[in-house]
PDB file of C-alpha atoms and ligand atoms in Angstrom:
ATOM      1  CA  MET A   1       0.000   0.000   0.000  1.00 55.00           C
ATOM      2  CA  PHE A   2       1.092   3.535  -0.798  1.00 57.00           C
ATOM      3  CA  HIS A   3       1.653   5.517   2.378  1.00 63.00           C
ATOM      4  CA  GLY A   4       2.674   8.827   0.870  1.00 72.00           C
ATOM      5  CA  LYS A   5       1.868  11.992   2.768  1.00 72.00           C
ATOM      6  CA  THR A   6      -0.267  13.228  -0.127  1.00 81.00           C
ATOM      7  CA  SER A   7      -2.505  10.175  -0.148  1.00 94.00           C
ATOM      8  CA  PHE A   8      -3.368  10.657   3.539  1.00 97.00           C
ATOM      9  CA  GLU A   9      -3.855  14.359   2.957  1.00 96.00           C
ATOM     10  CA  GLU A  10      -6.218  13.663   0.054  1.00 97.00           C
ATOM     11  CA  ALA A  11      -8.129  11.009   1.959  1.00 98.00           C
ATOM     12  CA  ARG A  12      -8.570  13.467   4.809  1.00 98.00           C
ATOM     13  CA  GLN A  13      -9.890  16.275   2.597  1.00 98.00           C
ATOM     14  CA  GLN A  14     -12.368  13.788   1.093  1.00 98.00           C
ATOM     15  CA  MET A  15     -13.403  12.628   4.545  1.00 98.00           C
ATOM     16  CA  VAL A  16     -14.162  16.213   5.564  1.00 98.00           C
ATOM     17  CA  GLU A  17     -16.071  16.965   2.387  1.00 98.00           C
ATOM     18  CA  ARG A  18     -18.146  13.782   2.074  1.00 98.00           C
ATOM     19  CA  GLN A  19     -18.596  12.585   5.629  1.00 98.00           C
ATOM     20  CA  LEU A  20     -18.798  15.929   7.413  1.00 98.00           C
ATOM     21  CA  ALA A  21     -19.628  18.967   5.266  1.00 98.00           C
ATOM     22  CA  GLN A  22     -22.167  17.121   3.107  1.00 98.00           C
ATOM     23  CA  ARG A  23     -23.826  15.721   6.236  1.00 97.00           C
ATOM     24  CA  GLY A  24     -24.434  18.994   7.973  1.00 96.00           C
ATOM     25  CA  ILE A  25     -21.289  19.821   9.940  1.00 98.00           C
ATOM     26  CA  VAL A  26     -21.231  23.572   9.315  1.00 98.00           C
ATOM     27  CA  ASP A  27     -18.837  24.986  11.915  1.00 98.00           C
ATOM     28  CA  GLU A  28     -15.886  26.102   9.796  1.00 98.00           C
ATOM     29  CA  ARG A  29     -13.431  25.917  12.717  1.00 98.00           C
ATOM     30  CA  VAL A  30     -14.425  22.290  13.354  1.00 98.00           C
ATOM     31  CA  LEU A  31     -14.063  21.411   9.659  1.00 98.00           C
ATOM     32  CA  GLN A  32     -10.660  23.093   9.587  1.00 98.00           C
ATOM     33  CA  ALA A  33      -9.448  21.140  12.624  1.00 98.00           C
ATOM     34  CA  MET A  34     -10.611  17.884  11.025  1.00 98.00           C
ATOM     35  CA  ARG A  35      -8.745  18.820   7.812  1.00 98.00           C
ATOM     36  CA  GLU A  36      -5.604  19.441   9.779  1.00 98.00           C
ATOM     37  CA  VAL A  37      -5.249  16.618  12.342  1.00 98.00           C
ATOM     38  CA  PRO A  38      -3.693  13.444  10.820  1.00 98.00           C
ATOM     39  CA  ARG A  39      -6.201  10.837  12.044  1.00 98.00           C
ATOM     40  CA  HIS A  40      -4.092   7.932  10.808  1.00 98.00           C
ATOM     41  CA  ARG A  41      -1.467   8.707  13.431  1.00 98.00           C
ATOM     42  CA  PHE A  42      -3.981   7.844  16.152  1.00 98.00           C
ATOM     43  CA  VAL A  43      -4.733   4.288  14.969  1.00 98.00           C
ATOM     44  CA  PRO A  44      -2.411   1.242  14.892  1.00 98.00           C
ATOM     45  CA  GLU A  45      -0.119   1.366  11.875  1.00 97.00           C
ATOM     46  CA  ASP A  46      -1.680  -1.695  10.215  1.00 97.00           C
ATOM     47  CA  LEU A  47      -4.954   0.293  10.070  1.00 98.00           C
ATOM     48  CA  TRP A  48      -3.525   3.499   8.583  1.00 97.00           C
ATOM     49  CA  ASP A  49      -5.130   2.694   5.231  1.00 96.00           C
ATOM     50  CA  MET A  50      -8.565   2.665   6.886  1.00 97.00           C
ATOM     51  CA  ALA A  51      -8.065   5.773   9.007  1.00 98.00           C
ATOM     52  CA  TYR A  52     -10.203   8.098   6.868  1.00 98.00           C
ATOM     53  CA  ARG A  53     -13.146   5.737   6.427  1.00 98.00           C
ATOM     54  CA  ASP A  54     -16.617   6.437   7.728  1.00 98.00           C
ATOM     55  CA  THR A  55     -16.286   4.100  10.709  1.00 98.00           C
ATOM     56  CA  PRO A  56     -14.933   3.605  14.231  1.00 97.00           C
ATOM     57  CA  LEU A  57     -11.721   1.534  14.424  1.00 98.00           C
ATOM     58  CA  PRO A  58     -10.161  -0.687  17.106  1.00 98.00           C
ATOM     59  CA  ILE A  59      -7.268   0.840  19.074  1.00 97.00           C
ATOM     60  CA  GLY A  60      -6.505  -2.104  21.388  1.00 97.00           C
ATOM     61  CA  TYR A  61      -7.681  -2.917  24.930  1.00 96.00           C
ATOM     62  CA  ASP A  62     -11.214  -3.530  23.514  1.00 94.00           C
ATOM     63  CA  GLN A  63     -11.580   0.205  22.858  1.00 96.00           C
ATOM     64  CA  THR A  64     -12.288   2.186  19.691  1.00 96.00           C
ATOM     65  CA  ILE A  65     -11.586   5.546  18.085  1.00 98.00           C
ATOM     66  CA  SER A  66     -14.983   7.061  17.196  1.00 97.00           C
ATOM     67  CA  GLN A  67     -16.320   7.528  13.670  1.00 98.00           C
ATOM     68  CA  PRO A  68     -15.082  10.889  12.271  1.00 98.00           C
ATOM     69  CA  TYR A  69     -18.655  12.209  11.917  1.00 98.00           C
ATOM     70  CA  ILE A  70     -19.357  11.587  15.620  1.00 98.00           C
ATOM     71  CA  VAL A  71     -16.129  13.367  16.632  1.00 98.00           C
ATOM     72  CA  ALA A  72     -17.081  16.367  14.480  1.00 98.00           C
ATOM     73  CA  TYR A  73     -20.707  16.371  15.650  1.00 98.00           C
ATOM     74  CA  MET A  74     -19.847  16.252  19.363  1.00 98.00           C
ATOM     75  CA  THR A  75     -17.165  18.911  18.898  1.00 98.00           C
ATOM     76  CA  GLN A  76     -19.558  21.181  17.027  1.00 98.00           C
ATOM     77  CA  MET A  77     -22.085  20.850  19.876  1.00 98.00           C
ATOM     78  CA  LEU A  78     -19.499  22.278  22.316  1.00 98.00           C
ATOM     79  CA  HIS A  79     -19.242  25.681  20.539  1.00 98.00           C
ATOM     80  CA  LEU A  80     -15.618  26.156  21.600  1.00 98.00           C
ATOM     81  CA  SER A  81     -13.821  29.499  21.648  1.00 98.00           C
ATOM     82  CA  PRO A  82     -10.035  29.912  21.384  1.00 98.00           C
ATOM     83  CA  ASP A  83      -9.805  30.896  25.073  1.00 98.00           C
ATOM     84  CA  ASP A  84     -11.700  27.876  26.417  1.00 98.00           C
ATOM     85  CA  ARG A  85     -10.411  25.239  28.809  1.00 98.00           C
ATOM     86  CA  VAL A  86     -11.948  21.863  28.004  1.00 98.00           C
ATOM     87  CA  LEU A  87     -12.149  18.535  29.835  1.00 99.00           C
ATOM     88  CA  GLU A  88     -12.397  15.241  27.970  1.00 99.00           C
ATOM     89  CA  VAL A  89     -13.141  11.942  29.728  1.00 98.00           C
ATOM     90  CA  GLY A  90     -11.997   8.892  27.719  1.00 98.00           C
ATOM     91  CA  THR A  91      -8.777   9.860  25.930  1.00 98.00           C
ATOM     92  CA  GLY A  92      -8.600   6.574  23.993  1.00 98.00           C
ATOM     93  CA  SER A  93      -6.389   7.204  20.975  1.00 98.00           C
ATOM     94  CA  GLY A  94      -6.039  10.926  21.727  1.00 98.00           C
ATOM     95  CA  TYR A  95      -7.675  11.921  18.429  1.00 98.00           C
ATOM     96  CA  GLN A  96     -10.648  13.753  19.937  1.00 98.00           C
ATOM     97  CA  ALA A  97      -8.255  15.546  22.305  1.00 99.00           C
ATOM     98  CA  ALA A  98      -6.139  16.588  19.309  1.00 99.00           C
ATOM     99  CA  ILE A  99      -9.198  18.058  17.574  1.00 99.00           C
ATOM    100  CA  LEU A 100     -10.150  19.933  20.758  1.00 99.00           C
ATOM    101  CA  SER A 101      -6.587  21.234  21.094  1.00 98.00           C
ATOM    102  CA  ARG A 102      -6.913  23.051  17.749  1.00 98.00           C
ATOM    103  CA  LEU A 103     -10.089  24.827  18.925  1.00 98.00           C
ATOM    104  CA  ALA A 104      -9.474  25.653  22.575  1.00 98.00           C
ATOM    105  CA  LYS A 105      -6.695  27.054  24.721  1.00 98.00           C
ATOM    106  CA  GLN A 106      -6.089  24.057  26.995  1.00 99.00           C
ATOM    107  CA  VAL A 107      -7.338  20.480  26.937  1.00 99.00           C
ATOM    108  CA  TYR A 108      -7.396  18.202  29.980  1.00 99.00           C
ATOM    109  CA  THR A 109      -8.068  14.556  29.154  1.00 99.00           C
ATOM    110  CA  ILE A 110      -8.416  11.493  31.405  1.00 98.00           C
ATOM    111  CA  GLU A 111      -8.047   7.821  30.440  1.00 98.00           C
ATOM    112  CA  ARG A 112      -8.346   4.791  32.726  1.00 97.00           C
ATOM    113  CA  VAL A 113      -6.221   2.424  30.602  1.00 97.00           C
ATOM    114  CA  GLU A 114      -2.580   3.294  31.199  1.00 98.00           C
ATOM    115  CA  GLY A 115      -1.322   1.874  27.876  1.00 98.00           C
ATOM    116  CA  LEU A 116      -3.784   4.007  25.883  1.00 98.00           C
ATOM    117  CA  ALA A 117      -2.997   7.158  27.863  1.00 98.00           C
ATOM    118  CA  GLN A 118       0.733   6.703  27.284  1.00 98.00           C
ATOM    119  CA  CYS A 119       0.299   6.009  23.595  1.00 98.00           C
ATOM    120  CA  ALA A 120      -1.980   9.048  23.144  1.00 98.00           C
ATOM    121  CA  GLU A 121       0.433  11.286  25.005  1.00 98.00           C
ATOM    122  CA  GLN A 122       3.280  10.152  22.758  1.00 98.00           C
ATOM    123  CA  VAL A 123       1.399  10.866  19.508  1.00 98.00           C
ATOM    124  CA  LEU A 124       0.271  14.278  20.767  1.00 98.00           C
ATOM    125  CA  GLN A 125       3.872  15.063  21.642  1.00 98.00           C
ATOM    126  CA  ASP A 126       5.163  13.835  18.259  1.00 98.00           C
ATOM    127  CA  LEU A 127       2.667  16.141  16.543  1.00 98.00           C
ATOM    128  CA  ASP A 128       3.745  19.001  18.820  1.00 98.00           C
ATOM    129  CA  TYR A 129       0.212  19.554  20.173  1.00 98.00           C
ATOM    130  CA  ARG A 130       1.394  21.072  23.429  1.00 98.00           C
ATOM    131  CA  ASN A 131      -1.842  22.281  24.986  1.00 98.00           C
ATOM    132  CA  VAL A 132      -3.096  18.829  26.015  1.00 98.00           C
ATOM    133  CA  LEU A 133      -2.587  17.343  29.476  1.00 98.00           C
ATOM    134  CA  VAL A 134      -3.198  13.589  29.773  1.00 98.00           C
ATOM    135  CA  ARG A 135      -3.970  11.973  33.128  1.00 98.00           C
ATOM    136  CA  ILE A 136      -4.453   8.297  33.983  1.00 98.00           C
ATOM    137  CA  GLY A 137      -7.434   7.599  36.230  1.00 98.00           C
ATOM    138  CA  ASP A 138     -11.199   7.357  36.604  1.00 97.00           C
ATOM    139  CA  GLY A 139     -12.532  10.341  34.700  1.00 98.00           C
ATOM    140  CA  GLY A 140     -15.896  10.092  36.456  1.00 98.00           C
ATOM    141  CA  TYR A 141     -14.349  12.182  39.207  1.00 98.00           C
ATOM    142  CA  GLY A 142     -13.238  14.825  36.754  1.00 98.00           C
ATOM    143  CA  TRP A 143     -10.167  16.997  37.278  1.00 98.00           C
ATOM    144  CA  PRO A 144     -11.172  19.150  40.281  1.00 98.00           C
ATOM    145  CA  GLU A 145      -7.950  21.200  40.503  1.00 98.00           C
ATOM    146  CA  ALA A 146      -8.439  22.504  36.964  1.00 98.00           C
ATOM    147  CA  ALA A 147     -12.193  23.174  37.265  1.00 98.00           C
ATOM    148  CA  PRO A 148     -14.384  24.964  36.333  1.00 98.00           C
ATOM    149  CA  PHE A 149     -14.302  24.014  32.623  1.00 98.00           C
ATOM    150  CA  ASP A 150     -15.784  25.960  29.728  1.00 98.00           C
ATOM    151  CA  ALA A 151     -16.850  22.673  28.134  1.00 98.00           C
ATOM    152  CA  ILE A 152     -16.796  18.957  29.003  1.00 98.00           C
ATOM    153  CA  ILE A 153     -16.986  16.014  26.600  1.00 99.00           C
ATOM    154  CA  ILE A 154     -17.332  12.389  27.705  1.00 98.00           C
ATOM    155  CA  THR A 155     -16.556   9.830  25.021  1.00 98.00           C
ATOM    156  CA  ALA A 156     -17.752   6.724  26.889  1.00 97.00           C
ATOM    157  CA  ALA A 157     -21.315   5.962  28.015  1.00 96.00           C
ATOM    158  CA  ALA A 158     -22.447   6.110  31.657  1.00 95.00           C
ATOM    159  CA  PRO A 159     -25.862   5.236  33.171  1.00 95.00           C
ATOM    160  CA  GLU A 160     -26.251   8.939  33.940  1.00 95.00           C
ATOM    161  CA  VAL A 161     -24.087  12.024  33.699  1.00 97.00           C
ATOM    162  CA  PRO A 162     -21.532  11.729  36.541  1.00 97.00           C
ATOM    163  CA  PRO A 163     -22.410  14.380  39.184  1.00 97.00           C
ATOM    164  CA  PRO A 164     -18.771  15.446  39.805  1.00 98.00           C
ATOM    165  CA  LEU A 165     -18.513  16.431  36.149  1.00 98.00           C
ATOM    166  CA  ILE A 166     -21.645  18.582  36.309  1.00 97.00           C
ATOM    167  CA  ALA A 167     -20.152  20.225  39.403  1.00 97.00           C
ATOM    168  CA  GLN A 168     -16.977  21.054  37.443  1.00 98.00           C
ATOM    169  CA  LEU A 169     -18.808  22.890  34.648  1.00 98.00           C
ATOM    170  CA  ALA A 170     -18.635  26.673  34.486  1.00 98.00           C
ATOM    171  CA  GLU A 171     -21.915  28.584  34.498  1.00 97.00           C
ATOM    172  CA  ASP A 172     -23.694  28.210  31.122  1.00 96.00           C
ATOM    173  CA  ALA A 173     -21.023  25.793  29.877  1.00 98.00           C
ATOM    174  CA  PRO A 174     -22.016  22.719  27.813  1.00 98.00           C
ATOM    175  CA  LEU A 175     -21.366  19.048  28.574  1.00 98.00           C
ATOM    176  CA  VAL A 176     -21.835  16.515  25.760  1.00 98.00           C
ATOM    177  CA  THR A 177     -21.998  12.791  26.519  1.00 98.00           C
ATOM    178  CA  PRO A 178     -23.586   9.498  25.531  1.00 98.00           C
ATOM    179  CA  VAL A 179     -25.895   8.095  28.236  1.00 97.00           C
ATOM    180  CA  GLY A 180     -27.220   4.551  28.567  1.00 94.00           C
ATOM    181  CA  PRO A 181     -26.277   0.858  28.469  1.00 89.00           C
ATOM    182  CA  ALA A 182     -24.440  -0.992  25.673  1.00 80.00           C
ATOM    183  CA  GLY A 183     -26.402  -0.849  22.436  1.00 78.00           C
ATOM    184  CA  TYR A 184     -28.990   1.670  23.648  1.00 86.00           C
ATOM    185  CA  GLN A 185     -27.482   5.080  24.175  1.00 95.00           C
ATOM    186  CA  GLU A 186     -28.353   8.589  23.269  1.00 97.00           C
ATOM    187  CA  LEU A 187     -26.123  11.587  23.000  1.00 98.00           C
ATOM    188  CA  VAL A 188     -27.187  14.393  25.321  1.00 98.00           C
ATOM    189  CA  ARG A 189     -26.048  17.926  25.937  1.00 98.00           C
ATOM    190  CA  LEU A 190     -26.571  19.675  29.216  1.00 98.00           C
ATOM    191  CA  HIS A 191     -25.920  23.204  30.366  1.00 97.00           C
ATOM    192  CA  LYS A 192     -25.506  24.250  33.958  1.00 93.00           C
ATOM    193  CA  ARG A 193     -27.689  27.238  34.797  1.00 91.00           C
ATOM    194  CA  GLY A 194     -27.289  28.107  38.481  1.00 90.00           C
ATOM    195  CA  ASP A 195     -28.508  25.112  40.509  1.00 89.00           C
ATOM    196  CA  GLN A 196     -30.403  23.722  37.538  1.00 93.00           C
ATOM    197  CA  THR A 197     -29.297  21.704  34.564  1.00 95.00           C
ATOM    198  CA  GLN A 198     -30.951  21.957  31.197  1.00 96.00           C
ATOM    199  CA  LEU A 199     -30.884  18.741  29.148  1.00 97.00           C
ATOM    200  CA  GLU A 200     -31.216  18.314  25.378  1.00 98.00           C
ATOM    201  CA  HIS A 201     -31.565  14.929  23.693  1.00 97.00           C
ATOM    202  CA  LEU A 202     -29.528  14.739  20.484  1.00 97.00           C
ATOM    203  CA  VAL A 203     -29.070  11.474  18.525  1.00 96.00           C
ATOM    204  CA  PRO A 204     -28.816   7.706  19.149  1.00 96.00           C
ATOM    205  CA  VAL A 205     -25.193   6.516  19.407  1.00 96.00           C
ATOM    206  CA  ALA A 206     -23.052   3.471  20.298  1.00 93.00           C
ATOM    207  CA  PHE A 207     -20.087   4.083  22.599  1.00 95.00           C
ATOM    208  CA  VAL A 208     -17.972   1.839  24.807  1.00 94.00           C
ATOM    209  CA  PRO A 209     -18.949   1.995  28.483  1.00 95.00           C
ATOM    210  CA  LEU A 210     -17.572   4.441  31.020  1.00 96.00           C
ATOM    211  CA  VAL A 211     -16.145   2.057  33.603  1.00 96.00           C
ATOM    212  CA  GLY A 212     -15.853   3.112  37.231  1.00 95.00           C
ATOM    213  CA  GLU A 213     -17.513   4.651  40.241  1.00 92.00           C
ATOM    214  CA  HIS A 214     -19.824   6.911  38.225  1.00 94.00           C
ATOM    215  CA  GLY A 215     -20.130   4.600  35.237  1.00 93.00           C
ATOM    216  CA  TRP A 216     -20.771   0.906  34.815  1.00 89.00           C
ATOM    217  CA  ARG A 217     -19.026  -1.490  37.223  1.00 82.00           C
ATOM    218  CA  GLU A 218     -16.731  -4.091  35.676  1.00 66.00           C
ATOM    219  CA  TRP A 219     -19.115  -6.894  36.719  1.00 50.00           C
ATOM    220  CA  ASP A 220     -22.091  -5.265  34.930  1.00 57.00           C
ATOM    221  CA  LEU A 221     -20.087  -5.576  31.742  1.00 54.00           C
ATOM    222  CA  THR A 222     -18.960  -9.176  32.173  1.00 50.00           C
ATOM    223  CA  ALA A 223     -22.504 -10.202  33.161  1.00 44.00           C
ATOM    224  CA  GLU A 224     -23.845  -9.335  29.694  1.00 43.00           C
TER     225      GLU A 224
HETATM  226  N1  LIG B 301     -12.103   9.858  22.553  1.00 84.28           N
HETATM  227  C1  LIG B 301     -11.415   8.655  22.133  1.00 84.28           C
HETATM  228  C2  LIG B 301     -12.315   7.457  21.980  1.00 84.28           C
HETATM  229  C3  LIG B 301     -12.873   7.048  23.277  1.00 84.28           C
HETATM  230  S1  LIG B 301     -13.131   5.344  23.526  1.00 84.28           S
HETATM  231  C4  LIG B 301     -10.649   8.879  20.857  1.00 84.28           C
HETATM  232  O1  LIG B 301     -10.687   9.957  20.290  1.00 84.28           O
HETATM  233  O2  LIG B 301      -9.966   7.936  20.420  1.00 84.28           O
HETATM  234  C5  LIG B 301     -13.563   5.520  25.229  1.00 84.28           C
HETATM  235  C6  LIG B 301     -12.372   5.546  26.153  1.00 84.28           C
HETATM  236  O3  LIG B 301     -12.864   5.792  27.457  1.00 84.28           O
HETATM  237  C7  LIG B 301     -11.631   4.213  26.216  1.00 84.28           C
HETATM  238  O4  LIG B 301     -10.302   4.416  25.908  1.00 84.28           O
HETATM  239  C8  LIG B 301     -11.836   3.771  27.663  1.00 84.28           C
HETATM  240  O5  LIG B 301     -10.717   3.081  28.203  1.00 84.28           O
HETATM  241  C9  LIG B 301     -12.047   5.086  28.364  1.00 84.28           C
HETATM  242  N2  LIG B 301     -12.737   5.011  29.655  1.00 84.28           N
HETATM  243  C10 LIG B 301     -13.728   4.189  30.051  1.00 84.28           C
HETATM  244  N3  LIG B 301     -14.104   4.448  31.305  1.00 84.28           N
HETATM  245  C11 LIG B 301     -13.316   5.476  31.731  1.00 84.28           C
HETATM  246  C12 LIG B 301     -13.213   6.218  32.958  1.00 84.28           C
HETATM  247  N4  LIG B 301     -13.995   5.969  33.999  1.00 84.28           N
HETATM  248  N5  LIG B 301     -12.289   7.201  33.018  1.00 84.28           N
HETATM  249  C13 LIG B 301     -11.480   7.492  31.985  1.00 84.28           C
HETATM  250  N6  LIG B 301     -11.539   6.832  30.800  1.00 84.28           N
HETATM  251  C14 LIG B 301     -12.440   5.843  30.677  1.00 84.28           C
END
């Protein structure tokens, strides 16, 4: 297979045009970030040829990098500004964090699987994306020392939005996350308005589970 820089570049421009722009992703900053970040670098090398397809891909440890359209859609729903500080739960490959890093000032991202966190950190460093901090741990607790956040994105599904994450949102800031059990989730967006939260239901999705105190317990998963 031909692995020239141009072929990846071309595949990426086509991905943005056909999978994103033609399907209603309209935020020009989001489209630009997706044109720029080399998605293939975030998947195992034997999958580089598939990196710009319209599909999630395996990244090891039973986890996946999300479909490009879902990454763009969730990012668009966050309405990021260049000065924002963003929290991501579920670093995985680091690709979503890389997209966020092009659109916000500082990205904080938490991953429970050490091997994935280390791999993501390495790729982000190789690409010289310096405004991303990667932490290993249970992201359901958030990153209290860095709170409040201007936006939060969770890229794994919990039974409900983890309360510590709502507590770490700035006033009026959005949180986008899948909610629900395996095979039956919806993407939601909530805003914190004073003591209240305002919830919007977006689209049906399929994410891997958020595992931990505020997610699904390991035994819920093995019991399936
Ligand atoms: N955003 C990722 C894809 C996420 S896959 C990307 O761009 O590639 C979901 C990730 O969430 C997996 O890597 C999984 O290990 C992680 N995860 C699951 N439960 C978690 C938890 N409680 N805290 C942090 N990460 C978690």
